PDB file of C-alpha atoms in Angstrom:
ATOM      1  CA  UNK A   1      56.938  41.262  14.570  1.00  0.00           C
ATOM      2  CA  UNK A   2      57.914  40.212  10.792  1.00  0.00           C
ATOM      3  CA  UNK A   3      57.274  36.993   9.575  1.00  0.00           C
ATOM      4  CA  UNK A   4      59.763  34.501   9.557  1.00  0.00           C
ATOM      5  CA  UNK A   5      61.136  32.300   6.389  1.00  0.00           C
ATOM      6  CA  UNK A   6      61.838  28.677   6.033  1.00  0.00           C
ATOM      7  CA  UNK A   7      65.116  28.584   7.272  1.00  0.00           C
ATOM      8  CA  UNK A   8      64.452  30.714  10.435  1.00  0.00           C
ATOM      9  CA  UNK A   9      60.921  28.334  10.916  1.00  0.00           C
ATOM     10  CA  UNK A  10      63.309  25.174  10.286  1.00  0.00           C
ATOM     11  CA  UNK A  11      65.879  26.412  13.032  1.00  0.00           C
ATOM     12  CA  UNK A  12      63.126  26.811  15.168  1.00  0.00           C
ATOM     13  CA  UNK A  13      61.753  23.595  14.311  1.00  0.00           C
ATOM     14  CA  UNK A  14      65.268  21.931  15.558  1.00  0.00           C
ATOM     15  CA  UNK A  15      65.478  23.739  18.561  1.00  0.00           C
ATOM     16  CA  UNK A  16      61.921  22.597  19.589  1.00  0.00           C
ATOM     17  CA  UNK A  17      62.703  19.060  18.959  1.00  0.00           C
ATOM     18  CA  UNK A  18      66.386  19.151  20.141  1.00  0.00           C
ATOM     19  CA  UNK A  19      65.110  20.681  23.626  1.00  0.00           C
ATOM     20  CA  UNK A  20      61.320  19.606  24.466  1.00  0.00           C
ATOM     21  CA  UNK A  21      59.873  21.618  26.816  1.00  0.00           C
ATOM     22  CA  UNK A  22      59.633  19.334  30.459  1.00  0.00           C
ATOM     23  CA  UNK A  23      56.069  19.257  32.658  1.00  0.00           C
ATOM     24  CA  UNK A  24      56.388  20.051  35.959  1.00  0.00           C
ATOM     25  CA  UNK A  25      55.735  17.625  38.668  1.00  0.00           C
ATOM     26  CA  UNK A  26      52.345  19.237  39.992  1.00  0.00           C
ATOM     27  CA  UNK A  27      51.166  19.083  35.919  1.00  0.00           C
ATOM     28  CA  UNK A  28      48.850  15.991  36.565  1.00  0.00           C
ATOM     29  CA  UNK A  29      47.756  16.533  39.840  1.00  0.00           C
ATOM     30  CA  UNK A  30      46.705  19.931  38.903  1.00  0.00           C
ATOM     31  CA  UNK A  31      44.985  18.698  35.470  1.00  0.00           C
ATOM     32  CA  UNK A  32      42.967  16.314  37.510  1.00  0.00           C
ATOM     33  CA  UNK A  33      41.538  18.511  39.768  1.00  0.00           C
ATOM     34  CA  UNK A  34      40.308  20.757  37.003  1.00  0.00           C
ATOM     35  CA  UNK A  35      38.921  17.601  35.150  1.00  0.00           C
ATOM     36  CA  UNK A  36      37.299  16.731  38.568  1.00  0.00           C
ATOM     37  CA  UNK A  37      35.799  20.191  38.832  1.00  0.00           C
ATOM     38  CA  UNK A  38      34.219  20.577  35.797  1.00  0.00           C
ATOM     39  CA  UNK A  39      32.692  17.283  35.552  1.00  0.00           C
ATOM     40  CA  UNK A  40      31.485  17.587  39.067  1.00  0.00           C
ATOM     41  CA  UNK A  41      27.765  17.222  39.262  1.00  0.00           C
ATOM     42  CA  UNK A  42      25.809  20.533  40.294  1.00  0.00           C
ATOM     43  CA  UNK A  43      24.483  21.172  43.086  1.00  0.00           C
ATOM     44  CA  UNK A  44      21.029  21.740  41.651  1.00  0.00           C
ATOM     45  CA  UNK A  45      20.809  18.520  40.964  1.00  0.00           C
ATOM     46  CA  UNK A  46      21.246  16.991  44.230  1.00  0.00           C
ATOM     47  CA  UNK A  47      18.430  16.236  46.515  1.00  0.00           C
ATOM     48  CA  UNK A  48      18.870  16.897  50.448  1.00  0.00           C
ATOM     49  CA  UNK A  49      15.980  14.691  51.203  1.00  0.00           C
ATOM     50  CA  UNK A  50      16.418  10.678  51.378  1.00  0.00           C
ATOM     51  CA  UNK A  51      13.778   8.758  50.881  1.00  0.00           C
ATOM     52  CA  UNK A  52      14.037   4.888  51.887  1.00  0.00           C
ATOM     53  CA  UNK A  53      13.912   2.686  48.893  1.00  0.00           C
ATOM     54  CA  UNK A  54      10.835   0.962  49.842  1.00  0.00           C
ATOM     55  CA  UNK A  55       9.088   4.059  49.956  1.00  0.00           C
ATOM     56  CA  UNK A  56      10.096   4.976  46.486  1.00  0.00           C
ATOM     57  CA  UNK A  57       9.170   1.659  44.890  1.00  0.00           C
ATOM     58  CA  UNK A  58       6.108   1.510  46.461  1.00  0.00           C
ATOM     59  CA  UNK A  59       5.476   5.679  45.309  1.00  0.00           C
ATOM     60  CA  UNK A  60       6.724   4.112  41.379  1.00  0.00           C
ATOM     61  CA  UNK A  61       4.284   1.678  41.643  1.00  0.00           C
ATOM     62  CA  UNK A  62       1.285   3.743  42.515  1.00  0.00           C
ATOM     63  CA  UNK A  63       2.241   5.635  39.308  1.00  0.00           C
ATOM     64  CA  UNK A  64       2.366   3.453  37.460  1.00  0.00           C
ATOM     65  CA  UNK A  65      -1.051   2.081  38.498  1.00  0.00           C
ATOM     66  CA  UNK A  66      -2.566   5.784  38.055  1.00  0.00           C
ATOM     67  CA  UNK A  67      -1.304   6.092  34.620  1.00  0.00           C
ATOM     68  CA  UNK A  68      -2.630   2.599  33.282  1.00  0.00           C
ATOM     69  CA  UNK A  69      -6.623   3.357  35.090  1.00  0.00           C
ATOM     70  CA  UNK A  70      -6.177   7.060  33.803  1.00  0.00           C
ATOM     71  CA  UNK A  71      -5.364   5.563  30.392  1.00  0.00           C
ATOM     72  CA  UNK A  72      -8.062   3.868  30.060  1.00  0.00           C
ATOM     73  CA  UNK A  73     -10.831   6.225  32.106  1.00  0.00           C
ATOM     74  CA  UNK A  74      -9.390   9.576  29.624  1.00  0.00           C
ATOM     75  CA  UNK A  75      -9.370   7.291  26.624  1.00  0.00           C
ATOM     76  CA  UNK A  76     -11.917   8.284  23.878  1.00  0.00           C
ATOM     77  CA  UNK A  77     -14.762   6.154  22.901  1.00  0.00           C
ATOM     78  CA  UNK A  78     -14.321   3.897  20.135  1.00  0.00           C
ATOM     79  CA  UNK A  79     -15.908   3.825  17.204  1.00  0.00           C
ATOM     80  CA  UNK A  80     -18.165   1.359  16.407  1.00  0.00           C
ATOM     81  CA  UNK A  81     -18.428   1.023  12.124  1.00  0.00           C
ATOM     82  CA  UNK A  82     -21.202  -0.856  10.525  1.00  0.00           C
ATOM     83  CA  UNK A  83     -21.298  -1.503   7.139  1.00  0.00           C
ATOM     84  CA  UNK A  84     -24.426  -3.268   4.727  1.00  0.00           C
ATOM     85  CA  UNK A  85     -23.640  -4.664   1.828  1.00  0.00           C
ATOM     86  CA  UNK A  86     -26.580  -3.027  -1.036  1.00  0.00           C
ATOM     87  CA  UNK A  87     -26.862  -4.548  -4.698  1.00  0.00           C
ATOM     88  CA  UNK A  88     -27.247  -1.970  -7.267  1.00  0.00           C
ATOM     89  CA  UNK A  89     -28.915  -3.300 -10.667  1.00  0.00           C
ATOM     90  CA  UNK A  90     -25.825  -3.281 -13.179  1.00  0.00           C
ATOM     91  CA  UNK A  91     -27.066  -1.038 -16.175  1.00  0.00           C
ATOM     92  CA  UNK A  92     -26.370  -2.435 -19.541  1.00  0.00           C
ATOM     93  CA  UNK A  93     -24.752  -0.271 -22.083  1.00  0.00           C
ATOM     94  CA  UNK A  94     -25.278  -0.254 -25.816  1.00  0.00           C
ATOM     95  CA  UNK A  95     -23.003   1.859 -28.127  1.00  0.00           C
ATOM     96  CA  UNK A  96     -24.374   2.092 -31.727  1.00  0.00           C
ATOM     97  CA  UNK A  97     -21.971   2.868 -34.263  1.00  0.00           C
ATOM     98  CA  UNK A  98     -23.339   3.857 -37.583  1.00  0.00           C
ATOM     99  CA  UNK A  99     -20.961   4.752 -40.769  1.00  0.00           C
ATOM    100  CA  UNK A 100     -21.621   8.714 -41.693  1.00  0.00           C
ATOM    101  CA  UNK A 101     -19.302  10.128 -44.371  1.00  0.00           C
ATOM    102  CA  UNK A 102     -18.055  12.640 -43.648  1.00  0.00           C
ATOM    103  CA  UNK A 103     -19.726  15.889 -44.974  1.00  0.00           C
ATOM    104  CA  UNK A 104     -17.676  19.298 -44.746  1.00  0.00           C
ATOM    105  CA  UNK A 105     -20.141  22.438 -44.912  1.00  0.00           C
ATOM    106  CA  UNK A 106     -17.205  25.042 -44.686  1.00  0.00           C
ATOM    107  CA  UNK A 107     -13.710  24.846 -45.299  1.00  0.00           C
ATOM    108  CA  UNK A 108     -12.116  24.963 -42.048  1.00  0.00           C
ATOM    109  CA  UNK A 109     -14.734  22.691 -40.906  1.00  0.00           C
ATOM    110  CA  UNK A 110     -12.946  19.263 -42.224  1.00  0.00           C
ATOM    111  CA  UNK A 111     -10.884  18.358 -39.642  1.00  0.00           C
ATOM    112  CA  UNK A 112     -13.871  18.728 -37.077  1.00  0.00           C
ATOM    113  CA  UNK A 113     -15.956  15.928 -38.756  1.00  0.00           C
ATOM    114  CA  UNK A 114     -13.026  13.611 -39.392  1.00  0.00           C
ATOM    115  CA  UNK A 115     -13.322  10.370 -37.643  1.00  0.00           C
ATOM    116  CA  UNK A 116     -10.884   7.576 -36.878  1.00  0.00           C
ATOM    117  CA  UNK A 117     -12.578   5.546 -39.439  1.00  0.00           C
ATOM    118  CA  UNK A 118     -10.926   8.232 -42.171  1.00  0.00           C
ATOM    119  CA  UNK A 119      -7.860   7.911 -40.819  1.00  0.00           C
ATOM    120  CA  UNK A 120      -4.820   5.978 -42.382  1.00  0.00           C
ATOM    121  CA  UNK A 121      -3.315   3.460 -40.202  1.00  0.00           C
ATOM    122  CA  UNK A 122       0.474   4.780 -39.428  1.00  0.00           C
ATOM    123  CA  UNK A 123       3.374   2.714 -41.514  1.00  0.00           C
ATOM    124  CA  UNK A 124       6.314   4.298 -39.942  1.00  0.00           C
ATOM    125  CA  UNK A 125       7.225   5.836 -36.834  1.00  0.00           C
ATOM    126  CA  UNK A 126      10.405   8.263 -36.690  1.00  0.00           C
ATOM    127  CA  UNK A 127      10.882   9.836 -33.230  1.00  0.00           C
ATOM    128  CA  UNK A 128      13.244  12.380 -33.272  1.00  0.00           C
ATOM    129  CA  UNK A 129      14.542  14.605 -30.114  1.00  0.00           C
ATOM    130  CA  UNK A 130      14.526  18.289 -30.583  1.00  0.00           C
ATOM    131  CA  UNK A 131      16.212  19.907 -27.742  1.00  0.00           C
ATOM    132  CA  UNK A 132      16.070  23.738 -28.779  1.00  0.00           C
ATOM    133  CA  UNK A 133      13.303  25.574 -31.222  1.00  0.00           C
ATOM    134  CA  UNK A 134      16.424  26.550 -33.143  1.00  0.00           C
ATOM    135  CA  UNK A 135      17.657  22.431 -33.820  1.00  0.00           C
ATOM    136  CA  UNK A 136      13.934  21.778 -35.484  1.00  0.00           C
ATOM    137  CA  UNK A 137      14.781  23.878 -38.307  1.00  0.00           C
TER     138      UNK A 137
END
């Protein structure tokens, strides 16, 4: 079958519209009873034996009654915590500071023995983003 174009789709189109197509009279009835049949309950589900409603609240109350004593028979122990409050002696700290210049023994060895003494309190700061190795050049 080759495709069609627009004009032979739009004909088409016309004809559809011009002439709808008409449901038979059986089209519901028939729809309905293959609604009815696959909503249906199964028959797995359905229980042959009746049991008077007395007897079934009275068989829903004795388990509910079972599962509140089993709760509480199957139910571990609790725990019992008990706590005593102990004082510990507070030890009293003493931090000597003592001024040592400082004293470099090897070359490298200067920026070991600075301190923050030595240091020069910051004027300025300039934060600057570098985003790449290549933009810090």
């Amino acid at each position: 079958m080759n495709p069609l174009n627009d004009d032979e789709l739009n004909s088409l189109l016309r004809q559809a519209k011009d002439n709808p197509p008409k449901p038979g009279p059986q089209l519901a009835a028939r729809a309905l009873r293959a609604y009815r049949r696959s909503v249906a309950p199964s028959a797995a589900w359905r229980c042959p034996i009746t049991i008077p409603w007395p007897l079934g609240a009275l068989a829903a109350l004795l388990l509910v009654v079972l599962g509140a004593v089993g709760s509480r028979v199957l139910r571990p122990p609790s725990v019992i915590v008990q706590t005593r409050t102990v004082e510990i002696p507070a030890a009293s700290e003493r931090v000597v500071y003592r001024d040592c210049p400082a004293q470099q023994t090897e070359p490298g060895a200067g920026i070991a023995s600075l301190t923050f003494k030595e240091l020069p309190p910051v004027r300025q700061i300039k934060a600057r983003v570098v985003r790449s190795i290549r933009d810090d050049q």
